PDB file of C-alpha atoms and ligand atoms in Angstrom:
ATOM      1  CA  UNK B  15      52.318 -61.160 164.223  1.00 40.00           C
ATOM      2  CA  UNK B  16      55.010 -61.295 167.100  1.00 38.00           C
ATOM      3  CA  UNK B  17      52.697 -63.680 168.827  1.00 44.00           C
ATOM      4  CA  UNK B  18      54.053 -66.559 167.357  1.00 50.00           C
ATOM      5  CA  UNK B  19      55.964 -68.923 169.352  1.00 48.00           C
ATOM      6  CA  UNK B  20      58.867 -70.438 167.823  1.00 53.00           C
ATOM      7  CA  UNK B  21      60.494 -72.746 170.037  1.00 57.00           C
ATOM      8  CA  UNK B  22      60.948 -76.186 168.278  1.00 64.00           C
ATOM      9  CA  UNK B  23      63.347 -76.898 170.262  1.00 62.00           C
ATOM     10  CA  UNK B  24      61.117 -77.225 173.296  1.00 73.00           C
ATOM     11  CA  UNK B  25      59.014 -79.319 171.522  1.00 79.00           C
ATOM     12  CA  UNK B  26      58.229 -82.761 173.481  1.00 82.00           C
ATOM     13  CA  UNK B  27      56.812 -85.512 172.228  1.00 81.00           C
ATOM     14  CA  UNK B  28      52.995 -85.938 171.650  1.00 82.00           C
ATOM     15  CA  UNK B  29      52.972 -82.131 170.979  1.00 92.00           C
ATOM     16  CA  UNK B  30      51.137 -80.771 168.097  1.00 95.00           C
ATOM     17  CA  UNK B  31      53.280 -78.875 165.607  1.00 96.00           C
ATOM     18  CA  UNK B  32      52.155 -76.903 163.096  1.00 97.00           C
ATOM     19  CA  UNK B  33      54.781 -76.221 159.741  1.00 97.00           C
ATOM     20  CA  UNK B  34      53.907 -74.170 156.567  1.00 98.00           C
ATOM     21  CA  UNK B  35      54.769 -75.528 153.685  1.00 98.00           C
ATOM     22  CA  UNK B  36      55.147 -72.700 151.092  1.00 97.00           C
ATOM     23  CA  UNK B  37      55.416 -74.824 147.924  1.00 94.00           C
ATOM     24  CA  UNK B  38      53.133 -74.232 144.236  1.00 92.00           C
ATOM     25  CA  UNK B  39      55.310 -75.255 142.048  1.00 90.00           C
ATOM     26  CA  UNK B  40      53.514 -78.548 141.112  1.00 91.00           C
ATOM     27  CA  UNK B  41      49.977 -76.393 140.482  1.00 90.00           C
ATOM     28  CA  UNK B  42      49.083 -77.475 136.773  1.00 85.00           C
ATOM     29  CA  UNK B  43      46.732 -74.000 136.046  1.00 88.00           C
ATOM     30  CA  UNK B  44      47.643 -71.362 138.862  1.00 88.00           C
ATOM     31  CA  UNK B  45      50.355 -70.884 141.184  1.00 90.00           C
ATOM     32  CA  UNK B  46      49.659 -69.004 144.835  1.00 93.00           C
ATOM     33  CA  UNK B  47      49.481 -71.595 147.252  1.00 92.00           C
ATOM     34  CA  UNK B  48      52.982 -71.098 148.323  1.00 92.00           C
ATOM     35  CA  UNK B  49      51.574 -67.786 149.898  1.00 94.00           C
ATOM     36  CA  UNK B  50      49.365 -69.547 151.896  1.00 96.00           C
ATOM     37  CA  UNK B  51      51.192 -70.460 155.479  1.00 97.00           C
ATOM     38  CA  UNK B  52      51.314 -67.043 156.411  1.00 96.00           C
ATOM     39  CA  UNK B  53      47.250 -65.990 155.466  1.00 97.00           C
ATOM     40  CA  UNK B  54      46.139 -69.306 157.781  1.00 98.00           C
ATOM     41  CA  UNK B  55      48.336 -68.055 160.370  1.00 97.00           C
ATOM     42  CA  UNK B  56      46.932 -64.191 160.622  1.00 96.00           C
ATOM     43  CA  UNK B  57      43.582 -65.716 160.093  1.00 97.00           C
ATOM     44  CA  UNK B  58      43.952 -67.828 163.096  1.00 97.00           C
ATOM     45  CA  UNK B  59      44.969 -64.425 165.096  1.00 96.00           C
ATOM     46  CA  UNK B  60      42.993 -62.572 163.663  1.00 96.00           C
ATOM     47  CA  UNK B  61      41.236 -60.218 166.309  1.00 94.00           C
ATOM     48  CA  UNK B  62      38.160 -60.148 164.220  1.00 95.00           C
ATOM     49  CA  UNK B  63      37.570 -63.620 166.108  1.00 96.00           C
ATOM     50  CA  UNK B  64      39.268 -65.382 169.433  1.00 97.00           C
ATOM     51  CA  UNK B  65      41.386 -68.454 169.956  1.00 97.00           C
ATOM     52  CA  UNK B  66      38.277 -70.763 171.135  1.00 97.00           C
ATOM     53  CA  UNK B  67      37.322 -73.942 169.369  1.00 97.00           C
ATOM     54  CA  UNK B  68      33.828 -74.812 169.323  1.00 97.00           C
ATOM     55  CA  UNK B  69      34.349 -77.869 171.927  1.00 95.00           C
ATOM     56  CA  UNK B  70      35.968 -74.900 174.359  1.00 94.00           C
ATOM     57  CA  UNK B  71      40.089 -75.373 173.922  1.00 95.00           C
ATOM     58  CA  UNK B  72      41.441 -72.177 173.999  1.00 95.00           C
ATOM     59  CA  UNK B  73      44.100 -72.482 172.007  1.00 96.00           C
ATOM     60  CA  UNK B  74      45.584 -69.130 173.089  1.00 94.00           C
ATOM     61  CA  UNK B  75      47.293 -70.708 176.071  1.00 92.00           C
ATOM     62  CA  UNK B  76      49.555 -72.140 172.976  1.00 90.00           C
ATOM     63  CA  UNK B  77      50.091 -75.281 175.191  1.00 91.00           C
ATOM     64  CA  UNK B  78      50.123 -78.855 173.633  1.00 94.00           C
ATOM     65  CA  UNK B  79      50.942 -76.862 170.365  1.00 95.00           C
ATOM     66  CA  UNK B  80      52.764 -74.813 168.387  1.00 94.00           C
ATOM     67  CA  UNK B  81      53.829 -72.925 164.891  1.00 95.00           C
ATOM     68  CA  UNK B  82      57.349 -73.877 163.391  1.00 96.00           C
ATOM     69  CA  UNK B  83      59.279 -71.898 160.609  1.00 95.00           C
ATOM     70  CA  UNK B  84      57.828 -72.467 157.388  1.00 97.00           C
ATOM     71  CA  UNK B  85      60.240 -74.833 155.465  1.00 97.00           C
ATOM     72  CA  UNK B  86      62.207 -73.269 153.168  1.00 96.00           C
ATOM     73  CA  UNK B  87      62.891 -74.129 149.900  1.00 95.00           C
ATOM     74  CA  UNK B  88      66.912 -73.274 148.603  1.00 91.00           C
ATOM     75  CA  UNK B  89      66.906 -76.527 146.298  1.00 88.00           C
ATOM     76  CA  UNK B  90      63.769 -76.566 144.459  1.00 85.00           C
ATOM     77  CA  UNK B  91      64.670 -80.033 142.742  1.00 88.00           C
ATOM     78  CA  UNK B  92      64.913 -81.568 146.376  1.00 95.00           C
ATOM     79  CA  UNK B  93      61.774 -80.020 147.605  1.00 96.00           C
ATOM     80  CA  UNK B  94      60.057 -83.445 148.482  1.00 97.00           C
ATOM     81  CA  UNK B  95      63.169 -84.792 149.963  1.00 97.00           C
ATOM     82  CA  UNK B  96      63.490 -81.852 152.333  1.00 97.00           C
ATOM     83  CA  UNK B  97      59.883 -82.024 153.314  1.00 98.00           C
ATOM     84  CA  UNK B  98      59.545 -85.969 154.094  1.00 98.00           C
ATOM     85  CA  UNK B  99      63.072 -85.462 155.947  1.00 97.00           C
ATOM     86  CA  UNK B 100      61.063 -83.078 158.081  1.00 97.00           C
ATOM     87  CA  UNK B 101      58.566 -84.498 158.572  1.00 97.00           C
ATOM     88  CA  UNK B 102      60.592 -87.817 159.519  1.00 97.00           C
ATOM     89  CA  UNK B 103      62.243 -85.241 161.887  1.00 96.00           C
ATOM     90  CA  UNK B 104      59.194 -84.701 163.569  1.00 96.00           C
ATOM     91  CA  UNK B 105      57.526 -87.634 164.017  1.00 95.00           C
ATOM     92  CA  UNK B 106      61.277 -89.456 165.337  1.00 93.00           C
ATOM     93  CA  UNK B 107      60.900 -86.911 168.390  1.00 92.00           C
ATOM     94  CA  UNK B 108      57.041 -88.388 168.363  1.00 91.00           C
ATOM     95  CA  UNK B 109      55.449 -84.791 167.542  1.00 94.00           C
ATOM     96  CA  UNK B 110      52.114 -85.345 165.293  1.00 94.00           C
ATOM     97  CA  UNK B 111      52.758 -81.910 162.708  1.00 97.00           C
ATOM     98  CA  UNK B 112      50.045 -80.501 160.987  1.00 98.00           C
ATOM     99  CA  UNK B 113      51.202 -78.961 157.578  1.00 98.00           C
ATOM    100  CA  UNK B 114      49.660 -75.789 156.029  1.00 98.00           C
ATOM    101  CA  UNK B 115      49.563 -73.786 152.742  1.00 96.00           C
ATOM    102  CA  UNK B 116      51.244 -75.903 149.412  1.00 96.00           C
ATOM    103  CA  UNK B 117      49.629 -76.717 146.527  1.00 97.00           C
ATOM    104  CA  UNK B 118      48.300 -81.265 147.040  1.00 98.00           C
ATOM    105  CA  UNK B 119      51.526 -82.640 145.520  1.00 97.00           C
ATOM    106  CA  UNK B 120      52.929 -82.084 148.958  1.00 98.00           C
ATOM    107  CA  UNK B 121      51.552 -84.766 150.612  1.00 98.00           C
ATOM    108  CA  UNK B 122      53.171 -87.660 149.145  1.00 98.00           C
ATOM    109  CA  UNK B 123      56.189 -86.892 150.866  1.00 98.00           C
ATOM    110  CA  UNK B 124      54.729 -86.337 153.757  1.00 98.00           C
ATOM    111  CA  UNK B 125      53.432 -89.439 153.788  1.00 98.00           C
ATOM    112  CA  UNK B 126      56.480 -91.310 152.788  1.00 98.00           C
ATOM    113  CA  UNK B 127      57.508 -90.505 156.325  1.00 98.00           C
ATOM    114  CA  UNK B 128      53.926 -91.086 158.165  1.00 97.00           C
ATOM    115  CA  UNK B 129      54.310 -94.281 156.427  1.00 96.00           C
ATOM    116  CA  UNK B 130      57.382 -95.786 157.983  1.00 95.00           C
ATOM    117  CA  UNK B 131      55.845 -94.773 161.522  1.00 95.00           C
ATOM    118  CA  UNK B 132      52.982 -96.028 161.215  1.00 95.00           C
ATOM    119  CA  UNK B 133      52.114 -99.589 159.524  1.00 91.00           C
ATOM    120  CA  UNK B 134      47.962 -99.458 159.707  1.00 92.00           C
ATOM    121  CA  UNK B 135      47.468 -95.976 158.388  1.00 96.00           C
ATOM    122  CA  UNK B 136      44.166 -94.450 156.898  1.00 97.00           C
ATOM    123  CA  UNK B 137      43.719 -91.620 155.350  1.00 98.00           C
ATOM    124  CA  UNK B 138      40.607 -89.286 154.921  1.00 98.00           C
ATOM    125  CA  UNK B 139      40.891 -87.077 151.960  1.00 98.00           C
ATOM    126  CA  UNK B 140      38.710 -84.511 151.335  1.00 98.00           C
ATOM    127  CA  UNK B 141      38.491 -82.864 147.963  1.00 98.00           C
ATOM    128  CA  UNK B 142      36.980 -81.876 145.123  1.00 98.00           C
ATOM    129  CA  UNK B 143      39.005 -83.859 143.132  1.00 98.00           C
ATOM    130  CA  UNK B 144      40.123 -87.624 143.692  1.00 98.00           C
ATOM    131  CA  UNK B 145      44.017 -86.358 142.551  1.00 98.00           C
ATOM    132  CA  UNK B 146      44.669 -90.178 141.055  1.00 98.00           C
ATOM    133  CA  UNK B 147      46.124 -89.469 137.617  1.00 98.00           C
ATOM    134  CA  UNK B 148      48.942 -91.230 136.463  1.00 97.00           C
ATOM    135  CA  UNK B 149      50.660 -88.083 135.317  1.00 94.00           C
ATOM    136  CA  UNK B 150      49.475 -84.731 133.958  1.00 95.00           C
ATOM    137  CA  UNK B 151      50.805 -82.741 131.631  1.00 95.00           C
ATOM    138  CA  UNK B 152      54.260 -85.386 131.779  1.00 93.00           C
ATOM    139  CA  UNK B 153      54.366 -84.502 135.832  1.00 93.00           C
ATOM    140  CA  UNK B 154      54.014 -87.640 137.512  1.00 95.00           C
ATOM    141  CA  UNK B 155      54.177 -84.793 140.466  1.00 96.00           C
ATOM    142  CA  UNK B 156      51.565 -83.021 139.877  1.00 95.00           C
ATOM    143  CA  UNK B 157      49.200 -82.113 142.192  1.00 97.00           C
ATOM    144  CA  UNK B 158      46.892 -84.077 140.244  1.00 97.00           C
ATOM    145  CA  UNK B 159      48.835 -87.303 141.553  1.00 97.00           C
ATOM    146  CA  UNK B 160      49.882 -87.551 145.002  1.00 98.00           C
ATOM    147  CA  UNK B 161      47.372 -89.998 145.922  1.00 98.00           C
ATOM    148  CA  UNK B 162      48.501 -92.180 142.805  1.00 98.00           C
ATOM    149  CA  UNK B 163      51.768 -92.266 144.292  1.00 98.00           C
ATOM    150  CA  UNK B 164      50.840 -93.260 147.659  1.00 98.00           C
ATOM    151  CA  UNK B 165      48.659 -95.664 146.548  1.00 98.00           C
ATOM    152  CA  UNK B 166      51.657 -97.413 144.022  1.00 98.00           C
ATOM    153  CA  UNK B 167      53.760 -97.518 147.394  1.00 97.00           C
ATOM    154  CA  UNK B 168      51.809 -99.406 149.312  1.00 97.00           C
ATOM    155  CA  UNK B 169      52.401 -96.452 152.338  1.00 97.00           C
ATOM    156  CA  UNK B 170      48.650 -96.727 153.852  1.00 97.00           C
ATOM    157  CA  UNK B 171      46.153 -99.277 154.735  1.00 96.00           C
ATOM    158  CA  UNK B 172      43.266 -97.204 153.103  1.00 98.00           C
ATOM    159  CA  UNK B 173      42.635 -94.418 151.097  1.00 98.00           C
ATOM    160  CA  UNK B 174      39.037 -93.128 151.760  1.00 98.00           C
ATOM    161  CA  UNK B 175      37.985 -90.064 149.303  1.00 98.00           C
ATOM    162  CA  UNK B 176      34.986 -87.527 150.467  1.00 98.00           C
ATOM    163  CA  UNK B 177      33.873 -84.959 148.249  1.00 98.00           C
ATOM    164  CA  UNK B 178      34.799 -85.895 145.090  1.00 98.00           C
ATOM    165  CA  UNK B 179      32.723 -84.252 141.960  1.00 98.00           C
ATOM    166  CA  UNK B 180      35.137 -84.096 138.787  1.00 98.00           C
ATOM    167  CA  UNK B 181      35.704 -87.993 138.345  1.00 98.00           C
ATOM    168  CA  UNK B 182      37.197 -89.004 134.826  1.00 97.00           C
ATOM    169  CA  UNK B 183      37.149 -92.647 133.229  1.00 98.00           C
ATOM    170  CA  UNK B 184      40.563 -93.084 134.006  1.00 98.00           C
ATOM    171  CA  UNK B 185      40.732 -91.789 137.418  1.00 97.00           C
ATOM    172  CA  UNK B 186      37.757 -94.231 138.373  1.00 98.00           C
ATOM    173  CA  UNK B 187      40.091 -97.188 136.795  1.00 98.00           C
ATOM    174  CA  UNK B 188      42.713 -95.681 139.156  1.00 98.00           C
ATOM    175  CA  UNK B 189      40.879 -95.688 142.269  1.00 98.00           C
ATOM    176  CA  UNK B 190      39.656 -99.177 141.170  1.00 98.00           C
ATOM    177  CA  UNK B 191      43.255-100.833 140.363  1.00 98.00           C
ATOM    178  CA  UNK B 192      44.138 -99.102 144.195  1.00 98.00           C
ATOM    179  CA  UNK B 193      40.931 -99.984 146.278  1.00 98.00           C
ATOM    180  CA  UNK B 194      39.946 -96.376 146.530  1.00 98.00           C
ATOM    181  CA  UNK B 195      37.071 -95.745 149.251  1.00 98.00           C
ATOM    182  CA  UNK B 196      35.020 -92.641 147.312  1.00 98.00           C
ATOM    183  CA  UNK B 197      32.121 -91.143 148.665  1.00 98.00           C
ATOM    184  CA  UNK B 198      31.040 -88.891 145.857  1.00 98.00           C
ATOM    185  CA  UNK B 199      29.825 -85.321 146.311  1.00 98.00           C
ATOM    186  CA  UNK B 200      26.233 -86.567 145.382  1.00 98.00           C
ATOM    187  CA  UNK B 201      25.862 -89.236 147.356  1.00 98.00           C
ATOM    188  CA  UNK B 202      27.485 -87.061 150.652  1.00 97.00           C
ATOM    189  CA  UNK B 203      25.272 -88.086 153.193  1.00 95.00           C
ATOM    190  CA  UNK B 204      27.073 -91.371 153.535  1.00 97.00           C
ATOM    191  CA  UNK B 205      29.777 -89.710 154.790  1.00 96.00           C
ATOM    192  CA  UNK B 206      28.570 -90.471 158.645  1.00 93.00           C
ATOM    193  CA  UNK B 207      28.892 -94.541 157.791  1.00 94.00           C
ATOM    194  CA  UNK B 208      32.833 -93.511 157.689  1.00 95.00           C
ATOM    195  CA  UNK B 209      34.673 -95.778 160.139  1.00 95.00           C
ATOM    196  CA  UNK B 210      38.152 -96.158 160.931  1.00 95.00           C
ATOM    197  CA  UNK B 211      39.772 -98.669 163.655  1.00 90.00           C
ATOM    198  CA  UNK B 212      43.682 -96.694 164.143  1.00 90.00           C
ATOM    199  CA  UNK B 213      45.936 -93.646 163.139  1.00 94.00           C
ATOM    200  CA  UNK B 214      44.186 -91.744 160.564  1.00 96.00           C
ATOM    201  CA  UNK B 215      45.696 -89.003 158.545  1.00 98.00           C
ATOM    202  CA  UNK B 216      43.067 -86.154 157.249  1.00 98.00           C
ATOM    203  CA  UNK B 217      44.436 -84.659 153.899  1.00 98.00           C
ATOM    204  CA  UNK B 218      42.196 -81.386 152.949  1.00 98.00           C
ATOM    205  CA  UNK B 219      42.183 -79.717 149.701  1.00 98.00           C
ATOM    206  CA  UNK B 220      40.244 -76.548 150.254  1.00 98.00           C
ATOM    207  CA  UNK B 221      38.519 -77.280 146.843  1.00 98.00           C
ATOM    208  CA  UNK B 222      36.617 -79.581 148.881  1.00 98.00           C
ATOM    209  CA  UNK B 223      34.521 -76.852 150.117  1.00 98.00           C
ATOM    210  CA  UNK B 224      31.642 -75.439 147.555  1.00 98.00           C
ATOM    211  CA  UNK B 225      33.702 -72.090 145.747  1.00 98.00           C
ATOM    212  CA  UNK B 226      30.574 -69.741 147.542  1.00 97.00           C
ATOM    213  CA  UNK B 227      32.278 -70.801 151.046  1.00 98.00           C
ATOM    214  CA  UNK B 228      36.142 -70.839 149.758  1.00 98.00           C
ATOM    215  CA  UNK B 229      36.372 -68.789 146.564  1.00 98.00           C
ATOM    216  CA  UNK B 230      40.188 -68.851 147.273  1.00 98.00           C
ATOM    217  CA  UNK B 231      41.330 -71.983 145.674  1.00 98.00           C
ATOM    218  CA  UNK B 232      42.689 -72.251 141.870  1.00 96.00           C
ATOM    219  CA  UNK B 233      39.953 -75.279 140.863  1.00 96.00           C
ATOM    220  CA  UNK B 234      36.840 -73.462 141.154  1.00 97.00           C
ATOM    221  CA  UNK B 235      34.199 -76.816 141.250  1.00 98.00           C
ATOM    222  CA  UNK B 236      30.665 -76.002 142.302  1.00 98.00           C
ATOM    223  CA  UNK B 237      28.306 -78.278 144.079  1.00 98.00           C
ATOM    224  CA  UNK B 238      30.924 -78.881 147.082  1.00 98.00           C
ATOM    225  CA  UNK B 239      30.780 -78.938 150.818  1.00 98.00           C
ATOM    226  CA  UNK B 240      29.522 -75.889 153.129  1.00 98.00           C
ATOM    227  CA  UNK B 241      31.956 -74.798 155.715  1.00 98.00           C
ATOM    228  CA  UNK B 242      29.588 -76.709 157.889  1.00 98.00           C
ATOM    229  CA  UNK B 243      29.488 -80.384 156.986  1.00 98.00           C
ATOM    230  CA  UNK B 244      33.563 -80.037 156.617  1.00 98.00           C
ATOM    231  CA  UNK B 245      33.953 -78.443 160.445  1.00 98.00           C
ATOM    232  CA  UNK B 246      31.732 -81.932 161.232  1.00 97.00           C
ATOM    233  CA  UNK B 247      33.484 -84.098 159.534  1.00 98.00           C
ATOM    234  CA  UNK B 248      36.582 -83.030 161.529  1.00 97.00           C
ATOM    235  CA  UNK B 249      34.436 -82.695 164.984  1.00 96.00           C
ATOM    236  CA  UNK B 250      32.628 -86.249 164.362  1.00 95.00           C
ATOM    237  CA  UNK B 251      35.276 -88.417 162.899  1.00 94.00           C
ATOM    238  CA  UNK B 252      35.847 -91.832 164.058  1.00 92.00           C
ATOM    239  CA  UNK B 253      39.117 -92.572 164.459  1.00 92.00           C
ATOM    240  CA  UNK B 254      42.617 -91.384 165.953  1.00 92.00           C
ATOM    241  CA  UNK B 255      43.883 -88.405 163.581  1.00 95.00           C
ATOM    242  CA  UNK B 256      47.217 -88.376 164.216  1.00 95.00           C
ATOM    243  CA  UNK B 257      48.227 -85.843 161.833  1.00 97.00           C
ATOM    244  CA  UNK B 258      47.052 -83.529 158.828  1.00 98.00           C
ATOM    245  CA  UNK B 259      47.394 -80.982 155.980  1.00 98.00           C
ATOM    246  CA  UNK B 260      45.419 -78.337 154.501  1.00 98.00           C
ATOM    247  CA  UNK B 261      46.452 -77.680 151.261  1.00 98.00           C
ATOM    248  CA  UNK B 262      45.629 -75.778 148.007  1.00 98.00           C
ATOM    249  CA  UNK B 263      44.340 -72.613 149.959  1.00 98.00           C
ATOM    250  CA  UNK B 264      45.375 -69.706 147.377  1.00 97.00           C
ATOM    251  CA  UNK B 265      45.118 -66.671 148.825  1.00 97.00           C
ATOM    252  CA  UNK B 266      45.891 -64.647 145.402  1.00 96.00           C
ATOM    253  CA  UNK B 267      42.034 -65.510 144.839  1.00 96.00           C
ATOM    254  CA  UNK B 268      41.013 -64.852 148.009  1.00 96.00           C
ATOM    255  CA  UNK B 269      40.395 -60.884 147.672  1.00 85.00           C
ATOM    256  CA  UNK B 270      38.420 -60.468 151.185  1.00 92.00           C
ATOM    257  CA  UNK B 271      40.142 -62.670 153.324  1.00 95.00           C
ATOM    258  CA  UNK B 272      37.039 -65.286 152.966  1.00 96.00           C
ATOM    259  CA  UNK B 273      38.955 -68.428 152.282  1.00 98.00           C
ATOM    260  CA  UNK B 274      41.860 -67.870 154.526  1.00 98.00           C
ATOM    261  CA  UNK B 275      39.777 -67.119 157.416  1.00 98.00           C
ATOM    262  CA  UNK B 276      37.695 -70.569 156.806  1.00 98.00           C
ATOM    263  CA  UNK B 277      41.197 -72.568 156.611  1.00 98.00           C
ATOM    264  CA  UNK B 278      41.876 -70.306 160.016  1.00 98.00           C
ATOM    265  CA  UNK B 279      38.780 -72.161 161.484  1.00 98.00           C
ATOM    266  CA  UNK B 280      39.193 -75.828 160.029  1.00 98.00           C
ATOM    267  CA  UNK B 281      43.073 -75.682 161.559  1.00 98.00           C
ATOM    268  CA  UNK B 282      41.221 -74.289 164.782  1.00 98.00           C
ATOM    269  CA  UNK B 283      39.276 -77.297 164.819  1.00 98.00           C
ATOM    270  CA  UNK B 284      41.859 -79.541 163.786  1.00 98.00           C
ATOM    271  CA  UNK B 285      44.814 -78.509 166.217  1.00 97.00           C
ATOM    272  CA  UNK B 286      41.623 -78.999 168.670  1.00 96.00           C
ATOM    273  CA  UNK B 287      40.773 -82.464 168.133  1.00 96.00           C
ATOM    274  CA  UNK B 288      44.052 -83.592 168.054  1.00 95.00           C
ATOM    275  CA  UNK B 289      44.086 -81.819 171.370  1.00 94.00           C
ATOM    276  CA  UNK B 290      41.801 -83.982 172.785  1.00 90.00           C
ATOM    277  CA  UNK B 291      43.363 -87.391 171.383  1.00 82.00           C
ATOM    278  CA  UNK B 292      46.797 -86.619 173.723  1.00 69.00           C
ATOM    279  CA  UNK B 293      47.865 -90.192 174.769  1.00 52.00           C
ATOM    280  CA  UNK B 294      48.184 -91.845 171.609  1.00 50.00           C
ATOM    281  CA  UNK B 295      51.883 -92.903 171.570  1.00 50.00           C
ATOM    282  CA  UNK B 296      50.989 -95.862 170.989  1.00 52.00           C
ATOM    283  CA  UNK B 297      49.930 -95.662 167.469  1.00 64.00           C
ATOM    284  CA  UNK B 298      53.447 -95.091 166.267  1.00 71.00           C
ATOM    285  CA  UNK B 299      53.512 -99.010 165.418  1.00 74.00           C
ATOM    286  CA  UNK B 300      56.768 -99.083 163.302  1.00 74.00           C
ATOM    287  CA  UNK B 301      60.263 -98.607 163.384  1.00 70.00           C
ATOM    288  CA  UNK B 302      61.676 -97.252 160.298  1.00 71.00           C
ATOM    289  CA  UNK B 303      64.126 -98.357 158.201  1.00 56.00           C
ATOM    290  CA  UNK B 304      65.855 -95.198 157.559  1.00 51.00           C
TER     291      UNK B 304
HETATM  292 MN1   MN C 602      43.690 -82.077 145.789  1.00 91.44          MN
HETATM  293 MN1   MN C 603      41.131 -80.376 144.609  1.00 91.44          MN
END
């Protein structure tokens, strides 16, 4: 894998920069997660394939965008401090990041710092599950609740949930009490009404995807998305994504390589259409209050 290019300091702004985020330790049935950063990123080289998106960006030429270090985790008990400080990092020098690998509790800190950059933020969360619960198991961390938190902080505009098939009574109060867009698994085909005027910020849990595409997750939910309608999500979304994560890949399920070689191809097409949204310095509306 020496063909990773890890120069963050050379980074300039409205670069694309890619971090793994090796962190499980908020899973509530099944670690593995953490291992996922480095499976996405030999998937992505993998010679089985080439370095092409579909819209023709070769992101071989590594220009526009590039891997970091994976964080790394000394203090476990500051792990969310340490990854919205990064993140802050990033986005001060005006680099959008993509994260990779962690289990979904992850991106509440990353949005803490999205949040104080940008003041009209949407996000498009795709997922099995809608991850509202007030706490679970006594973790009000879990990564059952990230989007609880974010919601009780006020840190986006909307919150608009694609995907979802595992609904409970009191995670339909939640998304209620927050103002929750959901567009439920069995009514998918609305997802093309999907609109967004600004920055959006695509969250993907790999559970969105039907467990026949990507068996590699720990929640295991049939009746989910083909590798298909997620890839045009990503191609045909309206909006400016300005940053995103792909989270609760877990390669310890994953025995052929099948899962991490689909998150391989949604960061493909990710890193890609970011790629093509360059010039949009603009959207970083706020100045934070550090
Ligand atoms: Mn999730
Ligand atoms: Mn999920």
């Amino acid at each position: 894998m020496s063909n990773f290019n890890i120069k963050e300091k050379n980074l300039t702004a409205e670069e694309i920069a890619v971090i793994g985020i090796p962190f499980d330790e908020n899973s509530s049935f099944r670690r593995g997660a953490a291992l996922a950063p480095m499976r996405i990123r030999e998937a992505l080289f993998s010679e089985s394939t080439n370095m092409w998106t579909e819209k023709s960006i070769d992101l071989g030429l590594m220009s526009g965008w590039q891997f970091l270090d994976d964080l790394e985790f000394l203090n476990r008990k500051m792990a969310f401090e340490l990854i919205e400080s990064k993140i802050n990092e990033l986005l001060n020098k005006k680099i959008r990041v993509i994260s990779i690998g962690g289990d979904h509790s992850i991106t509440y800190p990353i949005i803490r710092a999205y949040g104080k950059w940008y003041s009209k933020l949407s996000i498009l969360h795709l997922d099995a599950h809608p991850d509202l619960y007030d706490e679970l198991y006594g973790n009000r961390h879990s990564h059952a609740c990230p989007f609880a938190r974010i919601m009780e902080e006020n840190l986006v505009k909307r919150l608009v949930q694609v995907g979802v098939r595992t609904l409970t009574g009191h995670q339909r109060e939640q998304a209620k009490r927050f103002g929750v867009e959901i567009i439920e698994m069995r009514e998918i085909d609305r997802v093309n009404e999907i609109m967004f005027n600004g920055p959006v910020y695509l969250s993907l849990d790999m559970d969105c995807l039907d467990p026949a595409f990507a068996p590699g997750v720990s929640h295991h939910e049939p009746g989910g998305m083909s590798t298909r309608e997620v890839l045009r999500i990503i191609q045909n979304l309206k909006g400016k994504l300005i940053g995103a994560d792909l989270v609760e890949y877990n390669p310890e399920r994953d025995p052929q390589d099948i899962t991490g070689m689909v998150a391989g191809k949604l960061l493909k097409e990710i890193i890609g259409r970011m790629l093509e949204e360059k010039n949009n310095g603009g959207y970083r509306d706020r100045t934070p209050h550090l």
